[in-house]
């Protein structure tokens, strides 16, 4: 379920960007792209991912561990 202004735990607890990411209910675009690729059987080894901003630490770890190289 997506967050709204009324249900966002980050806003409720006044958390800054990068803090307590484990309580966030949403999945980042990078995570969603990786999950969908794996769901449909794509091998991401040596692949490239395009992002518009720097990734968060959790997304960076996923990108590295799944084998994305660029």
C-alpha positions as YAML, in Angstrom:
chain: A
units: angstrom
residues:
- id: 1
  name: UNK
  ca: [0.00, 0.00, 0.00]
- id: 2
  name: UNK
  ca: [1.51, 3.35, -0.99]
- id: 3
  name: UNK
  ca: [2.03, 5.97, 1.66]
- id: 4
  name: UNK
  ca: [-0.17, 9.02, 1.90]
- id: 5
  name: UNK
  ca: [0.41, 12.17, 3.93]
- id: 6
  name: UNK
  ca: [-1.72, 10.58, 6.66]
- id: 7
  name: UNK
  ca: [-0.09, 7.12, 6.69]
- id: 8
  name: UNK
  ca: [3.61, 7.82, 6.02]
- id: 9
  name: UNK
  ca: [5.66, 6.50, 8.94]
- id: 10
  name: UNK
  ca: [8.66, 8.57, 7.88]
- id: 11
  name: UNK
  ca: [6.63, 11.75, 8.34]
- id: 12
  name: UNK
  ca: [4.98, 10.46, 11.53]
- id: 13
  name: UNK
  ca: [8.37, 9.87, 13.19]
- id: 14
  name: UNK
  ca: [10.05, 12.88, 11.52]
- id: 15
  name: UNK
  ca: [12.79, 10.77, 9.94]
- id: 16
  name: UNK
  ca: [15.40, 12.25, 7.63]
- id: 17
  name: UNK
  ca: [16.26, 10.76, 4.27]
- id: 18
  name: UNK
  ca: [18.36, 7.61, 4.72]
- id: 19
  name: UNK
  ca: [17.29, 6.96, 8.32]
- id: 20
  name: UNK
  ca: [15.39, 3.86, 9.40]
- id: 21
  name: UNK
  ca: [14.70, 2.71, 5.84]
- id: 22
  name: UNK
  ca: [13.44, -0.63, 7.10]
- id: 23
  name: UNK
  ca: [10.16, 0.91, 8.28]
- id: 24
  name: UNK
  ca: [9.30, 2.34, 4.87]
- id: 25
  name: UNK
  ca: [6.40, 0.55, 3.19]
- id: 26
  name: UNK
  ca: [7.31, 1.40, -0.38]
- id: 27
  name: UNK
  ca: [9.80, -0.26, -2.71]
- id: 28
  name: UNK
  ca: [12.26, 1.98, -4.55]
- id: 29
  name: UNK
  ca: [12.29, 1.96, -8.35]
- id: 30
  name: UNK
  ca: [15.67, 0.21, -8.40]
- id: 31
  name: UNK
  ca: [14.37, -2.54, -6.13]
- id: 32
  name: UNK
  ca: [11.22, -2.88, -8.23]
- id: 33
  name: UNK
  ca: [13.24, -3.14, -11.46]
- id: 34
  name: UNK
  ca: [15.46, -5.87, -9.99]
- id: 35
  name: UNK
  ca: [12.52, -7.81, -8.57]
- id: 36
  name: UNK
  ca: [10.59, -7.70, -11.84]
- id: 37
  name: UNK
  ca: [13.61, -8.78, -13.89]
- id: 38
  name: UNK
  ca: [14.21, -11.75, -11.59]
- id: 39
  name: UNK
  ca: [10.50, -12.60, -11.51]
- id: 40
  name: UNK
  ca: [10.53, -13.00, -15.29]
- id: 41
  name: UNK
  ca: [13.78, -14.94, -15.34]
- id: 42
  name: UNK
  ca: [16.26, -12.34, -16.57]
- id: 43
  name: UNK
  ca: [19.91, -12.81, -15.61]
- id: 44
  name: UNK
  ca: [21.20, -9.44, -14.41]
- id: 45
  name: UNK
  ca: [24.88, -10.44, -14.33]
- id: 46
  name: UNK
  ca: [26.99, -7.79, -16.06]
- id: 47
  name: UNK
  ca: [23.92, -5.70, -16.85]
- id: 48
  name: UNK
  ca: [23.46, -1.92, -16.66]
- id: 49
  name: UNK
  ca: [20.91, -0.01, -14.58]
- id: 50
  name: UNK
  ca: [20.01, 3.60, -15.25]
- id: 51
  name: UNK
  ca: [19.01, 5.83, -12.33]
- id: 52
  name: UNK
  ca: [18.26, 9.54, -12.14]
- id: 53
  name: UNK
  ca: [19.85, 10.16, -8.73]
- id: 54
  name: UNK
  ca: [22.24, 8.40, -6.40]
- id: 55
  name: UNK
  ca: [20.80, 5.21, -5.00]
- id: 56
  name: UNK
  ca: [20.15, 4.62, -1.32]
- id: 57
  name: UNK
  ca: [22.43, 2.19, 0.52]
- id: 58
  name: UNK
  ca: [19.91, -0.66, 0.37]
- id: 59
  name: UNK
  ca: [19.44, -0.27, -3.40]
- id: 60
  name: UNK
  ca: [23.21, -0.04, -3.89]
- id: 61
  name: UNK
  ca: [23.69, -3.31, -2.01]
- id: 62
  name: UNK
  ca: [21.03, -5.03, -4.11]
- id: 63
  name: UNK
  ca: [22.54, -3.73, -7.35]
- id: 64
  name: UNK
  ca: [25.99, -5.00, -6.40]
- id: 65
  name: UNK
  ca: [24.81, -8.38, -5.12]
- id: 66
  name: UNK
  ca: [22.62, -9.15, -8.12]
- id: 67
  name: UNK
  ca: [25.61, -8.60, -10.42]
- id: 68
  name: UNK
  ca: [24.73, -5.34, -12.14]
- id: 69
  name: UNK
  ca: [28.06, -3.86, -13.26]
- id: 70
  name: UNK
  ca: [27.20, -0.39, -14.60]
...
